[in-house]
Every structure is written in C-alpha cells, then in structure tokens.
Amino acid sequence: PRSKDFLYEGDKLSLNFQNIEIRAILQIVADFANLNLVASDAVVGAITLRLKDVPWDQALDIVLKTKGLDKRVQGNVLLVAPAAELADQERAQLENLQEIAELAPLRTELIKVKYANASDIVALFSSQGNGGQNNAGETAAGVVSDRGSILVDDRTNAIIVTETPSRIAQLRTLLNQLDIPVRQVMIEARIVKASDSFKREAGIRWGTAGNISWGDSPNGIQYGSSMETLGGAPSENLIVDLGTGSGKTGGIAFGLVNNDLLLDLELQLFESEGMGETVSRPTIITSDKSSATVNSGSQIPYQSDTGGGATATAFVNATVGLTVTPQITADDRIILELDVTNNSRGDPTPGGPPAIDIESIQTKVIVSDGETVVLGGLYQTRTDLIQLKTPVLGNLPLVGRLFRNSARTKDKDELLIFITPKIIRESGDRVR
C-alpha cells in the first residue's frame, strides 16, 4: 500500500535471485547501503526473491522477517541475528547494568528547589512502585532505586537524595525541567458606577440582537468609525457593544475592549463630566492558573441580640466580588475563569439583619494579552432620605411639622467592571 512508503526512506534497488544464501543477500544489501555487516552464526539458509524498485531498508526487513531474523544498527554497522538471540543478549546486558548499579557506591546530595514546592516534587517522583522514602514515610520511585532514598526539608524547600551518581544526575535533569518559574499575570480591574447618560454618551449598549463585527476585528470596541450589527443596519459610534444580552430586565452582559489607553481616556472624560464614577481600581498579580479575588463595597451595621436583653453591633457585607483565574495558552492568549457576585442591600427586615440581594455568575472567556473584558448588568440600590421644609417655619416646634416633608428615594446605579489581564515577562516587563 502507498501508506507503507512513508516507513522506508532508503534508496531503491531491485533483487532477483533464486536459492541464494541468506548471508550473500545480506551482504549485497549492506554494500548497497554502505554498511558493515556482522551476522550471527545462526544466520543460515537460502532464499528466493524477486523485488523491483524497493527501498533497501524495506527489502532488508522482508528478508529478515522471512527467516525469523532481526537487526540492530550501531553507527555504520549492521548486526543481524535471530530475533530471540538479540532479545536474550539485550536482556543479559540490562541485567548486567542493573547488577553494576546495585554495586555502585551511594552518595547523598542536597538539591534546592527554587520555584516549585519540594513536597510536590517528591510526590511526583513517588507516583509508582517502591523506592526511597519522603518525610511522610511515603515511597518514591522512578529515578530513585530500591537502595536509594529521598527526603523533603520543608524549612529550606530542598530535597535530600541518597542514590548512585548516575541516578542523581537523572534526578537533577528531571528537576531542572520541572522546577521553572510559573508565568504571572497582572490583572487590572476598574469598577465604574455608571449613569444612564454615561452609557448613552460612551456608547455602551446591552442586549443588542445579533453579533458585532466591523473591518477585520470582531472585538466589541471601535473608535472613530461606525460598527455594524450583522443582519441589521449600521449602528452609531460605540465604545462597547455586547451583542446578545439579557435585555433591559437585568442580568450580566459581556463585551471586549482592545484599546486600554483609549478606554482610560474615555472613563476620565465621563467622570469629569459627572456621568460616572470609578469606585475602585485595584491591580493585582497572580500566577498562571491561580485565583485572584477583588471585593469592593461596604458593610451594613445592624443591632444583633446577644441574649439577656443585650445587643451588639454586627455587620453584613454588601459588596461586588470578583474572582479571576487566568490561564496562559501556548499562543500567549489568556483564558479567564470569572466568578462575579453582586451583593446589594435588599428590603429591610424588622428585628433582623438587613436583607442582601445576591446576584452571581460564573463563566469563562478567552482574550488576547492586554485586552479588556467588560462586565455589565450589575446594579446597586441606593436609598436616600430627603427632607424638604419651609425656611424658618419648618424649624418651629410642634407646628413645624406642618411645614416639613420627608421622602425616601430609591435609586439604582449600574456597575461596569473592566478586567484587563496582562502577561508579565520573567524580567518584570509586561508583554504589552
């Protein structure tokens, strides 16, 4: 079959012999391939064959299989013997090496682990079989023989190995491949309290039908040009259009921003005009596949009954929580596992702690290095007590109540969360 051609790369030759000695045909093939031939005494017999335009290595395999022979190539020497004989020789060589290793002197070395956890390294070595022991009494195998041992020094994050020099060298080689610094990601988060005018002027739109695309970029941002909704008419200039969302009834929506600098300028502009407020802007660094958590909000005090008629002040959290777990891909993109919670004050409960309305979502997105993920549809409720009164008359005792009016207002602000992950180089410089 044609697929077999890929297994053989030798130059092609043709052979046409009747009842030729097997040693003679082996010598012909060896001469054609410029190899020296060593044949076992058990290589005897004759063979008849007719091969035309066959790679020499394929022709050699055909001859060997016909006679139950096998080969080993060492440099430019071709060794041919019965398959069982070669297997016995290699088995004997392996046993000799094992006996030599058992007689080799043992040596103890201290190997410091730079980046990984020494206990994790030993646990990896102890994944199978019997062998040395770690500090928990577990066995370690693989690079550690039955004669050797491996211990963990948690205080110095080092491993103590007692083994032969060759096995210690193997362990060092493997450790150098495992003990490497984990790549890190800097996560910048902006929590912005936005008004309706902010969203209208900034061009942030939730709940748009269809997918968003313009030019060569499918990301949810465009400056200075119009953006089109597939299947519809061109839309106005937008900073962020999040495609299909949950509509005006709430829910958390998503979008992408691919220009961090222009985003900062836009946020500063709208904040200076009173249309938005940056509530928090934390920046944290976390390792690849490690979680980072950001919380922003307040604690609501209330009186808690401690028994015996006594009370104490307790607190409940009304916060926006964000947990991000980044994973760097082979092409330097970032998979973000996002866990968002929005705990806001709910309706009051007489005689108990304040009610907390909980909204949460868990999702996973993939972004480019330095690209910003936008989360919207989070709402915080603000309750204000407003008192209106007539000057002077409203301050009079008793009758002053006739000239005063109190009203409780309940407003709702939307929170926008901008998350920008950036890969950090080993030197400390960001990739972008």
CSV table of C-alpha atoms in Angstrom, one decimal:
chain,number,residue,atom,x,y,z
A,1,PRO,CA,0.0,0.0,0.0
A,2,ARG,CA,1.1,3.6,-0.6
A,3,SER,CA,1.0,4.4,3.1
A,4,LYS,CA,3.8,1.9,3.7
A,5,ASP,CA,6.1,4.0,1.5
A,6,PHE,CA,6.5,6.5,4.3
A,7,LEU,CA,8.0,3.9,6.6
A,8,TYR,CA,11.1,3.4,4.4
A,9,GLU,CA,13.5,6.1,3.2
A,10,GLY,CA,16.3,4.1,1.7
A,11,ASP,CA,17.4,4.3,-2.0
A,12,LYS,CA,15.5,1.8,-4.2
A,13,LEU,CA,17.1,-1.3,-5.5
A,14,SER,CA,16.0,-4.4,-7.4
A,15,LEU,CA,16.8,-8.0,-6.5
A,16,ASN,CA,16.1,-11.2,-8.5
A,17,PHE,CA,17.7,-14.4,-7.1
A,18,GLN,CA,16.8,-18.0,-6.8
A,19,ASN,CA,18.0,-20.1,-3.9
A,20,ILE,CA,20.7,-17.6,-2.9
A,21,GLU,CA,22.4,-17.9,0.5
A,22,ILE,CA,20.9,-15.6,3.1
A,23,ARG,CA,24.3,-14.3,4.1
A,24,ALA,CA,25.0,-13.4,0.4
A,25,ILE,CA,21.8,-11.4,0.0
A,26,LEU,CA,22.5,-9.6,3.3
A,27,GLN,CA,26.0,-8.6,2.1
A,28,ILE,CA,24.5,-7.3,-1.2
A,29,VAL,CA,22.1,-5.1,0.7
A,30,ALA,CA,24.8,-3.9,3.2
A,31,ASP,CA,27.1,-3.0,0.4
A,32,PHE,CA,24.3,-1.1,-1.3
A,33,ALA,CA,23.6,0.9,1.9
A,34,ASN,CA,27.4,1.4,2.6
A,35,LEU,CA,27.1,-0.6,5.9
A,36,ASN,CA,29.4,-3.1,7.5
A,37,LEU,CA,27.8,-6.4,8.2
A,38,VAL,CA,28.1,-8.6,11.2
A,39,ALA,CA,26.0,-11.8,11.0
A,40,SER,CA,25.4,-14.4,13.8
A,41,ASP,CA,26.5,-18.0,13.3
A,42,ALA,CA,22.8,-18.9,13.4
A,43,VAL,CA,22.1,-16.9,10.2
A,44,VAL,CA,22.0,-19.8,7.7
A,45,GLY,CA,19.8,-21.0,4.8
A,46,ALA,CA,18.8,-19.9,1.3
A,47,ILE,CA,16.1,-17.6,-0.1
A,48,THR,CA,14.4,-17.0,-3.4
A,49,LEU,CA,13.2,-13.4,-4.1
A,50,ARG,CA,12.3,-11.0,-6.8
A,51,LEU,CA,12.0,-7.4,-5.8
A,52,LYS,CA,11.9,-4.4,-8.2
A,53,ASP,CA,12.4,-0.7,-7.2
A,54,VAL,CA,12.1,-1.4,-3.5
A,55,PRO,CA,13.8,0.8,-0.8
A,56,TRP,CA,16.8,-1.1,0.5
A,57,ASP,CA,15.6,-0.9,4.1
A,58,GLN,CA,12.2,-2.4,3.2
A,59,ALA,CA,14.0,-5.2,1.2
A,60,LEU,CA,16.1,-5.9,4.2
A,61,ASP,CA,13.1,-6.2,6.5
A,62,ILE,CA,11.4,-8.5,4.1
A,63,VAL,CA,14.4,-10.8,4.0
A,64,LEU,CA,14.8,-10.8,7.8
A,65,LYS,CA,11.1,-11.5,8.5
A,66,THR,CA,11.1,-14.4,6.1
A,67,LYS,CA,13.9,-16.1,8.1
A,68,GLY,CA,12.8,-15.0,11.6
A,69,LEU,CA,15.8,-12.7,11.9
A,70,ASP,CA,16.2,-9.2,13.4
A,71,LYS,CA,18.7,-6.4,13.1
A,72,ARG,CA,20.4,-3.7,15.1
A,73,VAL,CA,22.1,-0.7,13.5
A,74,GLN,CA,25.0,0.8,15.5
A,75,GLY,CA,26.6,3.6,13.6
A,76,ASN,CA,27.6,2.2,10.2
A,77,VAL,CA,27.5,-1.5,11.4
A,78,LEU,CA,24.5,-3.7,10.6
A,79,LEU,CA,24.2,-6.6,13.1
A,80,VAL,CA,21.9,-9.5,12.1
A,81,ALA,CA,20.9,-12.4,14.3
A,82,PRO,CA,17.8,-14.4,15.2
A,83,ALA,CA,15.2,-12.3,17.0
A,84,ALA,CA,15.3,-14.5,20.1
A,85,GLU,CA,19.1,-14.3,20.2
A,86,LEU,CA,19.1,-10.5,20.1
A,87,ALA,CA,16.4,-10.3,22.8
A,88,ASP,CA,18.5,-12.6,25.0
A,89,GLN,CA,21.6,-10.5,24.5
A,90,GLU,CA,19.8,-7.3,25.4
A,91,ARG,CA,18.2,-8.8,28.4
A,92,ALA,CA,21.6,-10.0,29.6
A,93,GLN,CA,23.1,-6.6,29.1
A,94,LEU,CA,20.3,-5.0,31.0
A,95,GLU,CA,20.8,-7.4,33.9
A,96,ASN,CA,24.5,-6.6,33.9
A,97,LEU,CA,23.8,-2.9,34.1
A,98,GLN,CA,21.4,-3.5,37.0
A,99,GLU,CA,24.0,-5.5,38.9
A,100,ILE,CA,26.6,-2.8,38.3
A,101,ALA,CA,24.1,-0.2,39.6
A,102,GLU,CA,23.4,-2.3,42.7
A,103,LEU,CA,27.1,-2.4,43.4
A,104,ALA,CA,27.7,1.3,42.7
A,105,PRO,CA,28.5,3.4,45.8
A,106,LEU,CA,25.7,5.6,47.1
A,107,ARG,CA,26.1,9.4,47.6
A,108,THR,CA,24.0,11.9,49.4
A,109,GLU,CA,23.3,15.3,48.0
A,110,LEU,CA,21.1,18.3,49.0
A,111,ILE,CA,19.2,19.7,46.0
A,112,LYS,CA,17.4,23.0,46.5
A,113,VAL,CA,14.1,23.6,44.7
A,114,LYS,CA,13.9,27.2,43.5
A,115,TYR,CA,10.3,27.7,42.3
A,116,ALA,CA,8.2,24.6,42.9
A,117,ASN,CA,7.2,23.0,46.2
A,118,ALA,CA,9.7,20.3,47.3
A,119,SER,CA,6.9,18.1,48.7
A,120,ASP,CA,5.1,18.3,45.3
A,121,ILE,CA,8.3,17.3,43.5
A,122,VAL,CA,8.8,14.2,45.8
A,123,ALA,CA,5.1,13.3,45.4
A,124,LEU,CA,5.6,13.4,41.6
A,125,PHE,CA,8.6,11.0,41.9
A,126,SER,CA,6.6,8.7,44.2
A,127,SER,CA,3.8,8.1,41.7
A,128,GLN,CA,4.6,4.4,41.2
A,129,GLY,CA,6.4,1.5,42.6
A,130,ASN,CA,8.7,1.1,45.6
A,131,GLY,CA,11.8,3.1,46.4
A,132,GLY,CA,13.0,5.8,48.7
A,133,GLN,CA,11.0,7.5,51.4
A,134,ASN,CA,10.0,11.0,51.9
A,135,ASN,CA,9.5,12.7,55.2
A,136,ALA,CA,5.9,11.5,55.5
A,137,GLY,CA,7.0,7.8,55.2
A,138,GLU,CA,5.8,7.5,51.6
A,139,THR,CA,7.8,5.7,49.0
A,140,ALA,CA,9.4,7.4,46.0
A,141,ALA,CA,10.3,5.5,42.8
A,142,GLY,CA,11.1,6.4,39.2
A,143,VAL,CA,14.5,8.0,39.4
A,144,VAL,CA,15.0,6.5,42.9
A,145,SER,CA,16.1,2.9,43.2
A,146,ASP,CA,15.3,0.4,46.0
A,147,ARG,CA,18.7,1.2,47.6
A,148,GLY,CA,18.2,5.0,47.5
A,149,SER,CA,16.0,7.4,49.4
A,150,ILE,CA,14.7,10.9,49.0
A,151,LEU,CA,13.7,13.2,51.9
A,152,VAL,CA,12.0,16.6,51.9
A,153,ASP,CA,13.3,19.5,54.0
A,154,ASP,CA,10.3,21.8,54.2
A,155,ARG,CA,12.2,24.5,56.0
A,156,THR,CA,14.6,25.1,53.2
A,157,ASN,CA,12.4,23.8,50.4
A,158,ALA,CA,15.0,21.3,49.4
A,159,ILE,CA,15.2,17.5,48.8
A,160,ILE,CA,17.9,15.2,50.2
A,161,VAL,CA,18.8,12.4,47.8
A,162,THR,CA,20.8,9.3,48.6
A,163,GLU,CA,21.5,7.5,45.4
A,164,THR,CA,24.1,6.4,42.9
A,165,PRO,CA,25.8,9.2,40.9
A,166,SER,CA,24.1,8.3,37.7
A,167,ARG,CA,20.6,8.3,39.3
A,168,ILE,CA,21.3,11.7,41.0
A,169,ALA,CA,22.3,13.1,37.6
A,170,GLN,CA,19.0,11.8,36.2
A,171,LEU,CA,17.1,13.4,39.0
A,172,ARG,CA,18.8,16.7,38.5
A,173,THR,CA,18.0,16.7,34.8
A,174,LEU,CA,14.3,16.0,35.5
A,175,LEU,CA,14.2,18.5,38.3
A,176,ASN,CA,15.6,21.2,36.0
A,177,GLN,CA,12.8,20.6,33.6
A,178,LEU,CA,10.1,20.7,36.4
A,179,ASP,CA,11.5,23.5,38.6
A,180,ILE,CA,10.8,26.5,36.4
A,181,PRO,CA,9.1,29.8,37.4
A,182,VAL,CA,5.4,29.9,36.8
A,183,ARG,CA,4.3,32.7,34.5
A,184,GLN,CA,2.4,35.5,36.1
A,185,VAL,CA,-0.5,37.7,35.0
A,186,MET,CA,-1.2,41.3,36.1
A,187,ILE,CA,-4.9,41.9,36.4
A,188,GLU,CA,-6.2,45.4,36.4
A,189,ALA,CA,-9.8,45.8,37.4
A,190,ARG,CA,-11.9,49.0,37.1
A,191,ILE,CA,-15.3,49.1,38.9
A,192,VAL,CA,-17.2,52.1,37.5
A,193,LYS,CA,-20.6,53.3,38.7
A,194,ALA,CA,-22.4,54.4,35.6
A,195,SER,CA,-25.4,56.6,35.0
A,196,ASP,CA,-27.7,56.2,32.0
A,197,SER,CA,-26.1,59.3,30.4
A,198,PHE,CA,-22.7,57.7,30.8
A,199,LYS,CA,-23.8,54.6,28.9
A,200,ARG,CA,-25.6,56.7,26.3
A,201,GLU,CA,-22.6,59.0,25.7
A,202,ALA,CA,-20.0,56.3,26.0
A,203,GLY,CA,-21.8,54.1,23.6
A,204,ILE,CA,-22.2,51.1,25.9
A,205,ARG,CA,-25.2,49.1,24.9
A,206,TRP,CA,-26.5,45.9,26.4
A,207,GLY,CA,-28.9,43.5,24.9
A,208,THR,CA,-28.3,44.2,21.2
A,209,ALA,CA,-29.6,41.4,18.9
A,210,GLY,CA,-27.0,39.7,16.6
A,211,ASN,CA,-23.3,39.5,16.6
A,212,ILE,CA,-21.0,42.5,16.3
A,213,SER,CA,-18.3,42.8,13.5
A,214,TRP,CA,-16.5,45.5,11.7
A,215,GLY,CA,-13.5,45.6,9.5
A,216,ASP,CA,-11.2,42.7,10.4
A,217,SER,CA,-11.8,42.8,14.1
A,218,PRO,CA,-14.7,41.0,15.9
A,219,ASN,CA,-13.9,42.7,19.2
A,220,GLY,CA,-16.5,44.8,20.9
A,221,ILE,CA,-14.9,48.2,20.5
A,222,GLN,CA,-14.5,50.7,17.7
A,223,TYR,CA,-13.3,54.3,17.9
A,224,GLY,CA,-13.9,56.9,15.2
A,225,SER,CA,-16.0,54.7,12.9
A,226,SER,CA,-19.3,53.0,12.8
A,227,MET,CA,-20.0,49.5,13.8
A,228,GLU,CA,-22.4,47.2,12.1
A,229,THR,CA,-24.7,44.6,13.6
A,230,LEU,CA,-24.8,41.6,11.4
A,231,GLY,CA,-28.2,41.2,9.8
A,232,GLY,CA,-29.1,44.8,10.5
A,233,ALA,CA,-28.4,48.4,9.7
A,234,PRO,CA,-25.2,50.2,10.8
A,235,SER,CA,-25.3,51.4,14.4
A,236,GLU,CA,-24.0,54.6,16.0
A,237,ASN,CA,-20.4,55.1,17.1
A,238,LEU,CA,-20.0,52.7,20.1
A,239,ILE,CA,-17.2,52.1,22.6
A,240,VAL,CA,-18.6,48.7,23.7
A,241,ASP,CA,-21.5,46.7,22.1
A,242,LEU,CA,-22.0,43.5,23.9
A,243,GLY,CA,-24.1,41.7,21.4
A,244,THR,CA,-26.9,39.4,22.6
A,245,GLY,CA,-27.5,40.1,26.3
A,246,SER,CA,-30.3,39.8,28.8
A,247,GLY,CA,-32.1,43.0,27.7
A,248,LYS,CA,-33.3,45.8,30.0
A,249,THR,CA,-34.6,43.5,32.6
A,250,GLY,CA,-31.1,42.9,34.1
A,251,GLY,CA,-28.6,40.1,34.1
A,252,ILE,CA,-24.9,40.3,33.5
A,253,ALA,CA,-23.6,41.0,30.0
A,254,PHE,CA,-20.1,40.8,28.4
A,255,GLY,CA,-18.0,42.7,25.9
A,256,LEU,CA,-14.4,43.1,24.8
A,257,VAL,CA,-12.3,46.3,24.6
A,258,ASN,CA,-9.0,46.1,22.7
A,259,ASN,CA,-7.5,49.5,23.4
A,260,ASP,CA,-6.7,50.1,27.1
A,261,LEU,CA,-5.3,53.6,26.7
A,262,LEU,CA,-8.4,55.0,24.9
A,263,LEU,CA,-10.6,53.3,27.4
A,264,ASP,CA,-8.8,55.2,30.2
A,265,LEU,CA,-9.2,58.5,28.4
A,266,GLU,CA,-12.9,57.9,27.9
A,267,LEU,CA,-13.5,57.0,31.5
A,268,GLN,CA,-11.6,60.0,32.8
A,269,LEU,CA,-13.7,62.3,30.4
A,270,PHE,CA,-17.1,61.0,31.5
A,271,GLU,CA,-16.0,61.0,35.2
A,272,SER,CA,-15.0,64.7,34.9
A,273,GLU,CA,-18.5,65.4,33.4
A,274,GLY,CA,-20.2,63.8,36.4
A,275,MET,CA,-21.7,60.9,34.3
A,276,GLY,CA,-19.7,58.2,36.0
A,277,GLU,CA,-17.5,57.4,39.0
A,278,THR,CA,-14.6,55.0,39.3
A,279,VAL,CA,-15.4,53.3,42.6
A,280,SER,CA,-12.3,51.1,42.7
A,281,ARG,CA,-9.3,50.4,40.6
A,282,PRO,CA,-7.3,47.5,42.1
A,283,THR,CA,-4.3,45.9,40.4
A,284,ILE,CA,-3.1,42.5,41.5
A,285,ILE,CA,-0.6,40.0,40.2
A,286,THR,CA,-1.3,36.3,40.3
A,287,SER,CA,0.4,33.2,38.9
A,288,ASP,CA,-0.8,31.2,36.0
A,289,LYS,CA,-3.9,29.1,37.0
A,290,SER,CA,-4.0,30.7,40.4
A,291,SER,CA,-7.1,32.7,41.6
A,292,ALA,CA,-7.1,36.4,42.5
A,293,THR,CA,-10.0,38.0,44.3
A,294,VAL,CA,-11.2,41.6,44.4
A,295,ASN,CA,-14.0,42.9,46.6
A,296,SER,CA,-15.5,46.4,46.6
A,297,GLY,CA,-18.4,47.7,48.7
A,298,SER,CA,-19.4,48.4,52.2
A,299,GLN,CA,-20.5,46.8,55.5
A,300,ILE,CA,-24.0,47.4,56.7
A,301,PRO,CA,-24.3,47.7,60.5
A,302,TYR,CA,-27.3,46.3,62.5
A,303,GLN,CA,-28.1,45.5,66.1
A,304,SER,CA,-27.8,41.8,67.0
A,305,ASP,CA,-29.4,40.3,70.0
A,306,THR,CA,-26.8,38.6,72.2
A,307,GLY,CA,-29.2,37.3,74.8
A,308,GLY,CA,-30.2,38.7,78.2
A,309,GLY,CA,-31.6,41.8,76.6
A,310,ALA,CA,-28.2,42.9,75.4
A,311,THR,CA,-27.4,43.9,71.9
A,312,ALA,CA,-24.2,44.2,69.8
A,313,THR,CA,-23.4,45.8,66.5
A,314,ALA,CA,-22.8,43.3,63.7
A,315,PHE,CA,-22.2,43.8,60.1
A,316,VAL,CA,-23.2,42.2,56.8
A,317,ASN,CA,-21.3,42.7,53.6
A,318,ALA,CA,-22.8,44.4,50.6
A,319,THR,CA,-20.0,44.1,48.1
A,320,VAL,CA,-19.2,43.4,44.5
A,321,GLY,CA,-16.9,40.4,44.4
A,322,LEU,CA,-14.7,39.4,41.5
A,323,THR,CA,-12.6,36.2,41.4
A,324,VAL,CA,-10.4,35.8,38.3
A,325,THR,CA,-8.4,32.7,37.5
A,326,PRO,CA,-6.1,33.2,34.4
A,327,GLN,CA,-4.6,30.5,32.3
A,328,ILE,CA,-2.0,31.4,29.7
A,329,THR,CA,-2.3,29.5,26.5
A,330,ALA,CA,0.6,28.4,24.2
A,331,ASP,CA,0.0,31.3,21.9
A,332,ASP,CA,0.1,33.8,24.7
A,333,ARG,CA,-3.6,34.4,24.9
A,334,ILE,CA,-5.4,34.2,28.3
A,335,ILE,CA,-8.3,32.1,29.4
A,336,LEU,CA,-10.1,33.9,32.2
A,337,GLU,CA,-12.4,32.0,34.6
A,338,LEU,CA,-14.6,34.7,36.1
A,339,ASP,CA,-16.7,34.4,39.2
A,340,VAL,CA,-18.7,37.6,39.8
A,341,THR,CA,-21.0,38.3,42.8
A,342,ASN,CA,-23.1,41.3,43.4
A,343,ASN,CA,-24.5,41.5,47.0
A,344,SER,CA,-26.6,44.6,47.5
A,345,ARG,CA,-28.9,45.8,50.2
A,346,GLY,CA,-32.4,44.4,49.9
A,347,ASP,CA,-35.7,45.2,51.5
A,348,PRO,CA,-35.4,45.8,55.3
A,349,THR,CA,-36.4,43.0,57.6
A,350,PRO,CA,-37.8,44.1,61.0
A,351,GLY,CA,-35.9,42.8,64.0
A,352,GLY,CA,-33.3,41.0,62.0
A,353,PRO,CA,-30.2,41.7,59.9
A,354,PRO,CA,-30.6,43.6,56.6
A,355,ALA,CA,-31.6,41.5,53.7
A,356,ILE,CA,-29.0,41.1,51.0
A,357,ASP,CA,-29.9,40.6,47.4
A,358,ILE,CA,-27.4,38.2,45.7
A,359,GLU,CA,-26.6,38.1,42.0
A,360,SER,CA,-23.8,35.8,40.8
A,361,ILE,CA,-22.4,34.3,37.6
A,362,GLN,CA,-19.6,32.0,36.7
A,363,THR,CA,-18.2,32.0,33.2
A,364,LYS,CA,-15.0,31.5,31.1
A,365,VAL,CA,-13.7,33.7,28.3
A,366,ILE,CA,-10.6,33.8,26.2
A,367,VAL,CA,-8.9,37.2,25.4
A,368,SER,CA,-5.7,38.4,23.9
A,369,ASP,CA,-2.9,39.8,26.1
A,370,GLY,CA,-3.9,43.3,27.2
A,371,GLU,CA,-7.5,43.0,26.0
A,372,THR,CA,-10.2,44.2,28.4
A,373,VAL,CA,-13.3,42.2,29.3
A,374,VAL,CA,-16.3,44.3,30.2
A,375,LEU,CA,-19.0,43.0,32.6
A,376,GLY,CA,-22.3,44.9,32.8
A,377,GLY,CA,-25.8,44.5,34.1
A,378,LEU,CA,-24.8,44.7,37.7
A,379,TYR,CA,-26.9,47.0,39.8
A,380,GLN,CA,-26.5,48.6,43.2
A,381,THR,CA,-29.5,50.1,45.0
A,382,ARG,CA,-29.1,53.3,46.9
A,383,THR,CA,-31.8,54.5,49.4
A,384,ASP,CA,-31.7,58.2,50.5
A,385,LEU,CA,-33.9,60.1,52.9
A,386,ILE,CA,-34.8,63.6,51.6
A,387,GLN,CA,-36.3,66.2,53.9
A,388,LEU,CA,-38.0,69.3,52.4
A,389,LYS,CA,-39.0,72.2,54.7
A,390,THR,CA,-40.0,75.9,54.6
A,391,PRO,CA,-37.2,78.1,55.9
A,392,VAL,CA,-37.8,79.3,59.5
A,393,LEU,CA,-41.3,77.9,59.7
A,394,GLY,CA,-40.1,74.3,59.3
A,395,ASN,CA,-37.9,74.7,62.4
A,396,LEU,CA,-40.6,75.8,64.7
A,397,PRO,CA,-41.6,73.3,67.5
A,398,LEU,CA,-44.8,71.4,67.2
A,399,VAL,CA,-46.3,73.4,64.2
A,400,GLY,CA,-43.0,73.0,62.3
A,401,ARG,CA,-44.1,69.5,61.1
A,402,LEU,CA,-46.8,71.2,59.0
A,403,PHE,CA,-44.0,72.9,57.0
A,404,ARG,CA,-41.8,69.8,56.6
A,405,ASN,CA,-42.0,66.9,54.2
A,406,SER,CA,-39.8,63.8,54.2
A,407,ALA,CA,-39.4,61.4,51.3
A,408,ARG,CA,-37.4,58.2,50.9
A,409,THR,CA,-35.9,57.8,47.4
A,410,LYS,CA,-34.5,54.5,46.0
A,411,ASP,CA,-32.1,54.9,43.1
A,412,LYS,CA,-30.3,52.1,41.2
A,413,ASP,CA,-26.8,52.6,39.7
A,414,GLU,CA,-25.3,50.2,37.2
A,415,LEU,CA,-21.8,48.9,37.8
A,416,LEU,CA,-19.4,48.3,35.0
A,417,ILE,CA,-16.4,46.0,35.7
A,418,PHE,CA,-13.5,46.3,33.3
A,419,ILE,CA,-10.9,43.5,33.6
A,420,THR,CA,-7.6,43.8,31.8
A,421,PRO,CA,-5.2,40.8,32.1
A,422,LYS,CA,-1.6,41.4,31.0
A,423,ILE,CA,1.1,38.7,30.9
A,424,ILE,CA,4.3,39.6,32.8
A,425,ARG,CA,7.7,38.7,31.4
A,426,GLU,CA,10.3,37.0,33.6
A,427,SER,CA,12.3,40.2,33.7
A,428,GLY,CA,9.3,42.0,35.1
A,429,ASP,CA,8.3,43.9,31.9
A,430,ARG,CA,4.8,43.3,30.6
A,431,VAL,CA,4.5,41.7,27.2
A,432,ARG,CA,2.2,44.6,26.1
